[in-house]
Short mmCIF file of C-alpha atoms and ligand atoms in Angstrom, two decimals:
data_model
loop_
_atom_site.label_atom_id
_atom_site.label_comp_id
_atom_site.label_asym_id
_atom_site.label_seq_id
_atom_site.Cartn_x
_atom_site.Cartn_y
_atom_site.Cartn_z
CA MET A 1 157.67 57.22 115.55
CA GLU A 2 156.10 59.21 113.02
CA SER A 3 152.82 61.04 114.25
CA LYS A 4 150.03 61.38 112.13
CA VAL A 5 149.75 65.22 113.52
CA LEU A 6 152.02 67.94 113.43
CA SER A 7 151.06 69.32 117.02
CA THR A 8 153.78 66.84 119.18
CA GLY A 9 155.80 69.44 120.81
CA ILE A 10 158.65 68.48 118.49
CA ARG A 11 160.20 71.17 116.31
CA TYR A 12 160.65 70.38 112.53
CA LEU A 13 164.06 71.29 111.15
CA THR A 14 163.07 70.89 107.63
CA VAL A 15 159.56 70.83 105.71
CA PRO A 16 159.09 66.94 105.14
CA GLN A 17 158.40 66.08 101.33
CA SER A 18 154.91 65.68 101.52
CA TYR A 19 154.27 69.12 102.52
CA ILE A 20 156.16 70.98 99.69
CA ARG A 21 154.55 72.54 96.99
CA PRO A 22 155.51 72.48 93.59
CA GLU A 23 157.61 75.76 92.70
CA PRO A 24 154.89 77.60 90.94
CA GLU A 25 152.03 76.94 93.86
CA ARG A 26 154.05 78.26 96.31
CA PRO A 27 153.07 81.32 98.32
CA ARG A 28 155.71 84.19 97.18
CA LEU A 29 155.30 85.89 100.70
CA SER A 30 157.53 88.57 99.72
CA GLN A 31 154.75 89.79 97.19
CA VAL A 32 151.99 90.10 100.00
CA SER A 33 150.99 93.44 101.36
CA GLU A 34 149.42 94.22 104.75
CA CYS A 35 145.72 95.06 103.93
CA LYS A 36 145.54 98.94 104.99
CA HIS A 37 141.66 99.16 103.95
CA VAL A 38 140.37 96.25 105.49
CA PRO A 39 136.82 97.22 106.58
CA ILE A 40 136.42 97.53 110.18
CA ILE A 41 132.60 97.68 111.05
CA ASP A 42 131.65 98.92 114.00
CA LEU A 43 128.40 97.05 115.67
CA GLY A 44 127.92 99.45 118.73
CA LYS A 45 124.69 100.34 119.77
CA ASP A 46 124.75 103.90 119.21
CA ILE A 47 125.31 103.28 115.44
CA ASN A 48 122.97 104.69 112.58
CA ARG A 49 121.51 101.12 111.37
CA ALA A 50 120.77 102.52 107.41
CA GLN A 51 124.22 103.53 107.44
CA LEU A 52 125.72 100.16 108.97
CA ILE A 53 124.03 97.93 106.51
CA GLN A 54 125.18 100.25 104.04
CA HIS A 55 128.89 99.64 104.85
CA ILE A 56 128.11 95.86 105.20
CA GLY A 57 126.95 95.73 102.05
CA ASP A 58 129.90 97.73 100.50
CA ALA A 59 132.45 95.21 102.67
CA CYS A 60 130.38 92.04 101.30
CA ARG A 61 130.45 93.49 97.67
CA LEU A 62 134.08 94.94 97.06
CA TYR A 63 135.81 92.55 99.37
CA GLY A 64 133.87 89.37 100.61
CA PHE A 65 135.04 89.91 104.09
CA PHE A 66 135.20 92.56 106.85
CA GLN A 67 136.00 92.76 110.61
CA VAL A 68 133.76 93.59 113.35
CA ILE A 69 134.14 95.00 116.68
CA ASN A 70 131.93 95.87 119.56
CA HIS A 71 129.86 92.89 118.16
CA GLY A 72 128.33 91.64 121.31
CA VAL A 73 130.61 88.89 122.09
CA ALA A 74 132.61 89.69 125.54
CA ALA A 75 136.44 90.02 124.88
CA GLU A 76 136.89 87.62 127.84
CA MET A 77 134.96 84.81 125.93
CA MET A 78 137.31 85.15 123.05
CA GLU A 79 140.42 85.26 125.23
CA LYS A 80 139.03 82.09 127.02
CA MET A 81 138.18 80.37 123.98
CA LEU A 82 142.03 80.86 122.74
CA GLU A 83 143.35 79.64 126.02
CA VAL A 84 141.41 76.79 126.02
CA ALA A 85 142.45 76.14 122.11
CA ASP A 86 145.70 76.30 123.12
CA GLU A 87 145.67 74.06 126.05
CA PHE A 88 144.01 71.64 124.00
CA TYR A 89 147.08 71.50 121.52
CA LYS A 90 149.50 71.32 124.54
CA LEU A 91 147.94 68.04 125.80
CA PRO A 92 150.02 65.14 125.15
CA VAL A 93 149.71 63.92 121.61
CA GLU A 94 148.86 59.99 122.58
CA GLU A 95 145.82 61.81 124.47
CA LYS A 96 145.02 64.04 121.21
CA MET A 97 145.00 61.03 118.98
CA LYS A 98 142.27 59.33 120.42
CA LEU A 99 140.18 62.02 118.93
CA TYR A 100 142.29 61.20 115.68
CA SER A 101 140.19 60.66 112.39
CA ASP A 102 140.55 61.35 108.48
CA ASP A 103 137.05 60.75 107.82
CA PRO A 104 135.33 64.02 106.59
CA THR A 105 132.07 62.82 107.54
CA LYS A 106 132.80 62.54 111.30
CA THR A 107 131.01 65.13 113.36
CA MET A 108 133.89 65.21 115.89
CA ARG A 109 137.34 64.61 114.92
CA LEU A 110 141.14 66.14 115.06
CA SER A 111 142.68 65.93 111.98
CA THR A 112 145.31 67.31 109.81
CA SER A 113 146.21 69.33 106.72
CA PHE A 114 142.82 69.52 104.81
CA ASN A 115 141.72 66.04 103.18
CA VAL A 116 145.00 63.94 103.78
CA ASN A 117 143.22 60.82 101.80
CA LYS A 118 142.27 63.09 98.69
CA GLU A 119 145.18 65.55 98.41
CA LYS A 120 148.57 65.64 96.64
CA VAL A 121 150.43 67.73 98.85
CA HIS A 122 149.83 68.28 102.63
CA ASN A 123 149.29 71.53 104.40
CA TRP A 124 150.61 72.69 107.78
CA ARG A 125 148.05 72.61 109.89
CA ASP A 126 145.77 70.65 112.96
CA TYR A 127 142.18 71.04 113.23
CA LEU A 128 139.91 70.04 115.73
CA ARG A 129 136.35 69.88 113.94
CA LEU A 130 133.02 70.11 115.86
CA HIS A 131 129.83 70.16 115.25
CA CYS A 132 128.21 72.86 117.67
CA TYR A 133 124.15 73.08 116.93
CA PRO A 134 122.06 71.74 118.69
CA LEU A 135 124.47 71.70 121.46
CA ASP A 136 122.71 69.39 123.38
CA GLN A 137 123.07 66.70 120.82
CA TYR A 138 126.85 67.36 119.99
CA THR A 139 128.57 68.53 123.11
CA PRO A 140 128.74 64.69 124.53
CA GLU A 141 131.22 63.81 121.65
CA TRP A 142 133.49 66.94 122.36
CA PRO A 143 136.63 66.49 123.95
CA SER A 144 136.27 65.85 128.13
CA ASN A 145 140.14 67.17 128.37
CA PRO A 146 140.86 69.89 129.01
CA PRO A 147 138.19 69.81 131.82
CA SER A 148 136.74 73.20 130.85
CA PHE A 149 136.66 72.55 127.20
CA LYS A 150 132.86 71.62 126.95
CA GLU A 151 131.93 74.55 129.05
CA ILE A 152 133.74 77.03 127.91
CA VAL A 153 133.49 75.91 124.06
CA SER A 154 129.45 75.76 124.45
CA SER A 155 129.20 79.49 125.68
CA TYR A 156 131.48 80.74 123.17
CA CYS A 157 129.25 78.82 120.37
CA LYS A 158 126.01 80.29 121.42
CA GLU A 159 127.20 83.84 121.23
CA VAL A 160 128.78 83.65 117.82
CA ARG A 161 125.59 82.01 116.55
CA GLU A 162 123.65 84.87 117.70
CA LEU A 163 126.11 87.13 115.99
CA GLY A 164 126.37 85.17 112.60
CA LEU A 165 122.60 85.26 112.51
CA ARG A 166 122.28 89.03 113.43
CA LEU A 167 124.79 89.60 110.62
CA GLN A 168 122.88 87.60 108.06
CA GLU A 169 119.89 89.80 108.80
CA MET A 170 121.86 93.00 107.95
CA ILE A 171 123.41 91.23 104.90
CA SER A 172 119.97 90.52 103.85
CA GLU A 173 118.61 93.81 104.39
CA SER A 174 121.84 95.32 102.46
CA LEU A 175 120.94 93.27 99.56
CA GLY A 176 117.17 95.16 99.50
CA LEU A 177 115.43 91.59 100.90
CA GLU A 178 113.77 91.24 103.82
CA LYS A 179 115.46 90.82 106.84
CA ASP A 180 114.35 87.18 107.48
CA HIS A 181 115.05 85.96 103.95
CA ILE A 182 118.71 84.58 104.23
CA LYS A 183 117.73 83.06 107.57
CA ASN A 184 114.46 81.84 105.73
CA VAL A 185 116.13 80.19 103.18
CA PHE A 186 118.83 78.62 104.97
CA GLY A 187 116.47 77.09 107.49
CA GLU A 188 117.57 76.04 110.68
CA GLN A 189 121.05 76.24 110.03
CA GLY A 190 123.92 73.78 111.33
CA GLN A 191 127.18 75.30 113.06
CA HIS A 192 130.63 73.87 112.84
CA MET A 193 134.07 74.82 114.12
CA ALA A 194 137.34 74.52 113.17
CA VAL A 195 140.14 75.01 116.11
CA ASN A 196 143.31 75.31 113.59
CA TYR A 197 146.62 74.80 115.07
CA TYR A 198 149.67 76.03 112.99
CA PRO A 199 152.77 75.05 114.01
CA PRO A 200 156.10 77.13 113.86
CA CYS A 201 157.14 76.02 110.38
CA PRO A 202 161.34 75.89 109.20
CA GLN A 203 160.48 76.93 105.64
CA PRO A 204 157.00 78.60 105.35
CA GLU A 205 157.78 79.80 101.69
CA LEU A 206 157.51 76.05 100.60
CA THR A 207 153.95 75.23 102.35
CA TYR A 208 150.65 76.27 103.16
CA GLY A 209 148.68 76.19 106.92
CA LEU A 210 146.00 75.97 104.35
CA PRO A 211 145.90 76.93 100.62
CA GLY A 212 143.76 79.25 98.60
CA HIS A 213 140.15 78.08 99.02
CA THR A 214 136.64 79.49 99.64
CA ASP A 215 134.43 78.40 102.61
CA PRO A 216 131.57 76.21 101.51
CA ASN A 217 129.27 77.08 103.87
CA ALA A 218 127.14 80.55 104.53
CA LEU A 219 129.18 82.51 107.03
CA THR A 220 132.39 82.14 108.94
CA ILE A 221 133.32 83.69 111.88
CA LEU A 222 137.14 83.92 112.70
CA LEU A 223 138.77 84.44 115.74
CA GLN A 224 142.74 84.79 115.27
CA ASP A 225 145.12 84.86 117.98
CA LEU A 226 147.13 88.22 117.82
CA ARG A 227 150.74 86.81 117.88
CA VAL A 228 151.14 86.78 114.35
CA ALA A 229 149.51 87.44 110.86
CA GLY A 230 148.34 84.20 109.00
CA LEU A 231 145.11 84.96 106.90
CA GLN A 232 145.59 85.99 103.67
CA VAL A 233 143.02 87.32 101.30
CA LEU A 234 142.66 87.78 97.42
CA LYS A 235 142.13 91.08 96.31
CA ASP A 236 142.10 92.12 92.72
CA GLY A 237 144.61 89.09 92.06
CA THR A 238 146.84 90.23 95.33
CA TRP A 239 147.12 88.44 98.41
CA LEU A 240 146.59 90.78 101.30
CA ALA A 241 147.58 89.85 104.87
CA ILE A 242 144.79 90.61 107.47
CA LYS A 243 146.64 92.25 110.57
CA PRO A 244 144.60 90.49 113.78
CA HIS A 245 142.94 93.22 115.00
CA PRO A 246 142.43 93.37 119.09
CA GLY A 247 138.85 92.39 119.71
CA ALA A 248 137.75 92.01 116.35
CA PHE A 249 136.45 88.72 114.68
CA VAL A 250 137.13 88.55 110.81
CA ILE A 251 133.76 87.55 108.89
CA ASN A 252 134.06 86.15 105.31
CA ILE A 253 130.80 85.76 103.14
CA GLY A 254 130.64 81.72 102.30
CA ASP A 255 129.75 80.15 98.93
CA GLN A 256 126.20 79.89 99.66
CA LEU A 257 125.70 83.72 100.39
CA GLN A 258 127.37 84.34 96.88
CA ALA A 259 124.85 81.98 95.56
CA VAL A 260 122.00 83.73 97.20
CA SER A 261 123.16 86.90 96.42
CA ASN A 262 123.20 86.14 92.73
CA GLY A 263 127.07 86.76 92.70
CA LYS A 264 127.09 90.22 94.02
CA TYR A 265 128.52 89.33 97.07
CA LYS A 266 131.86 87.35 96.63
CA SER A 267 132.99 84.38 98.60
CA VAL A 268 136.51 85.22 98.31
CA TRP A 269 139.26 83.11 98.30
CA HIS A 270 141.45 83.03 101.48
CA ARG A 271 144.83 81.01 102.60
CA ALA A 272 146.54 80.87 105.77
CA VAL A 273 150.28 80.79 105.68
CA VAL A 274 152.64 79.57 108.35
CA ASN A 275 155.49 81.58 110.38
CA ALA A 276 158.89 80.35 110.99
CA GLU A 277 159.16 81.64 114.59
CA SER A 278 155.63 81.31 116.03
CA GLU A 279 152.72 79.07 116.29
CA ARG A 280 149.43 80.61 115.51
CA LEU A 281 145.67 79.27 116.72
CA SER A 282 142.36 80.22 115.01
CA VAL A 283 139.07 79.42 115.69
CA ALA A 284 136.57 79.21 112.55
CA SER A 285 132.87 79.24 113.40
CA PHE A 286 130.87 78.02 110.38
CA LEU A 287 127.21 78.91 109.97
CA CYS A 288 125.86 75.75 107.28
CA PRO A 289 122.58 75.84 105.79
CA CYS A 290 120.19 72.74 106.82
CA ASN A 291 121.14 69.74 104.37
CA ASP A 292 117.76 70.21 102.60
CA ALA A 293 117.51 73.83 102.19
CA VAL A 294 117.14 74.55 98.56
CA ILE A 295 119.57 77.07 97.95
CA GLY A 296 119.85 79.63 94.65
CA PRO A 297 119.71 83.62 93.56
CA ALA A 298 116.84 85.01 95.68
CA LYS A 299 114.22 85.65 93.50
CA PRO A 300 113.62 89.67 94.24
CA LEU A 301 117.61 89.68 92.78
CA THR A 302 116.61 88.64 89.11
CA GLU A 303 113.28 90.01 88.76
CA ASP A 304 114.47 93.08 87.25
CA GLY A 305 115.97 91.08 84.56
CA SER A 306 119.02 90.20 85.39
CA ALA A 307 119.62 86.26 84.77
CA PRO A 308 119.70 83.79 87.69
CA ILE A 309 123.80 82.78 87.52
CA TYR A 310 123.46 79.69 89.72
CA LYS A 311 121.31 76.66 89.71
CA ASN A 312 118.97 75.42 92.55
CA PHE A 313 120.77 73.07 94.45
CA THR A 314 120.48 71.59 97.94
CA TYR A 315 123.14 72.03 100.60
CA ALA A 316 123.61 68.74 101.15
CA GLU A 317 124.45 67.94 97.17
CA TYR A 318 127.09 71.30 97.46
CA TYR A 319 128.81 70.07 100.50
CA LYS A 320 129.18 66.31 99.18
CA LYS A 321 130.69 67.96 95.79
CA PHE A 322 133.13 70.10 98.26
CA TRP A 323 134.52 67.34 100.22
CA SER A 324 135.08 65.04 97.20
CA ARG A 325 137.25 67.60 95.88
CA ASP A 326 141.12 69.36 96.70
CA LEU A 327 140.72 72.45 98.49
CA ASP A 328 142.59 74.71 95.68
CA GLN A 329 140.81 73.78 92.74
CA GLU A 330 138.17 75.94 90.96
CA HIS A 331 135.60 77.68 92.91
CA CYS A 332 133.12 75.06 93.98
CA LEU A 333 130.31 77.10 92.96
CA GLU A 334 131.18 77.14 89.18
CA LEU A 335 129.65 73.94 89.25
CA PHE A 336 126.66 74.88 90.17
CA LYS A 337 126.15 77.27 87.08
CA ASN A 338 123.44 77.74 84.60
C1 OGA B 401 139.28 78.15 107.69
C2 OGA B 401 139.96 79.37 107.39
C3 OGA B 401 141.42 80.81 108.02
C4 OGA B 401 142.76 80.87 109.37
O1 OGA B 401 139.51 77.40 108.49
O2 OGA B 401 138.48 77.59 106.81
O3 OGA B 401 140.09 79.84 106.21
O4 OGA B 401 142.97 81.87 109.24
N1 OGA B 401 140.87 79.59 108.50
O5 OGA B 401 142.85 79.95 109.89
NI1 NI B 402 138.05 79.32 105.28
#
């Protein structure tokens, strides 16, 4: 019987038609170069804070993404998170299908591709999507198999949240804003997680794990396994592969930070490609403004006479728009311009 998810343990010999991109939209993997200058920012204690903030500002302005090391999340925690993700995807498909849903409004679900009911072509990915804040509210609905899942993932979520909020303070300062400006605008932020599984793909040139997209939230903290590079970022019109760096998280600016920064910081296009031999896991943690947060260019950034590029909108409005579209359409923020 045909399965809705890809993580069945059975290897495909060819890519089914519904996953094949039309010729002009294919990844052209031979044209991708490895990103040699990806900023790796050391958040260790002995760093000069002013300099650190300068580096973060440069990375946000020039790349829209960077990696962090010595970030305070223990290496063991990161390993455990990837291990339990791996165990989850190795469960029998019948067990996993108990959690399956293609309804994007569900707060806990296993799904596949991106938005199976809306999209024209599917993506070579399964994902487990969880809400993670407040933890007490959401952990009861999380998978109880593997048995250690809830405990490991809760601890991981707490640590990652702290890191994310600390980064938002530094990003705020790097824009010349008060340390708490961004956190205040976003209110009590939600936290979501996507545990992504990309099975080996017999024809990686024909499809994507995730096609080019920007993240609709505030800030994304991505943990990728070290087996194989899959994440690529668009820089000056070229796709660059981000080689996993041991112990690092990849941080990317989401659409909401681009809006607050009045376009100074870029929510960059990124995508995940798949690999013929190797499976790949990644764990994306998203910090999301609260639903009624009113988002728009920060006042102090437009007081020098630069016009606000974006309208004010609520995060709820934005999120609804995002999920009503295909992933690889124009930048969703374009729809909120003045
Ligand atoms: C995402 C994402 C990239 C990856 O989940 O939004 O961009 O490498 N993931 O899995
Ligand atoms: Ni993304």
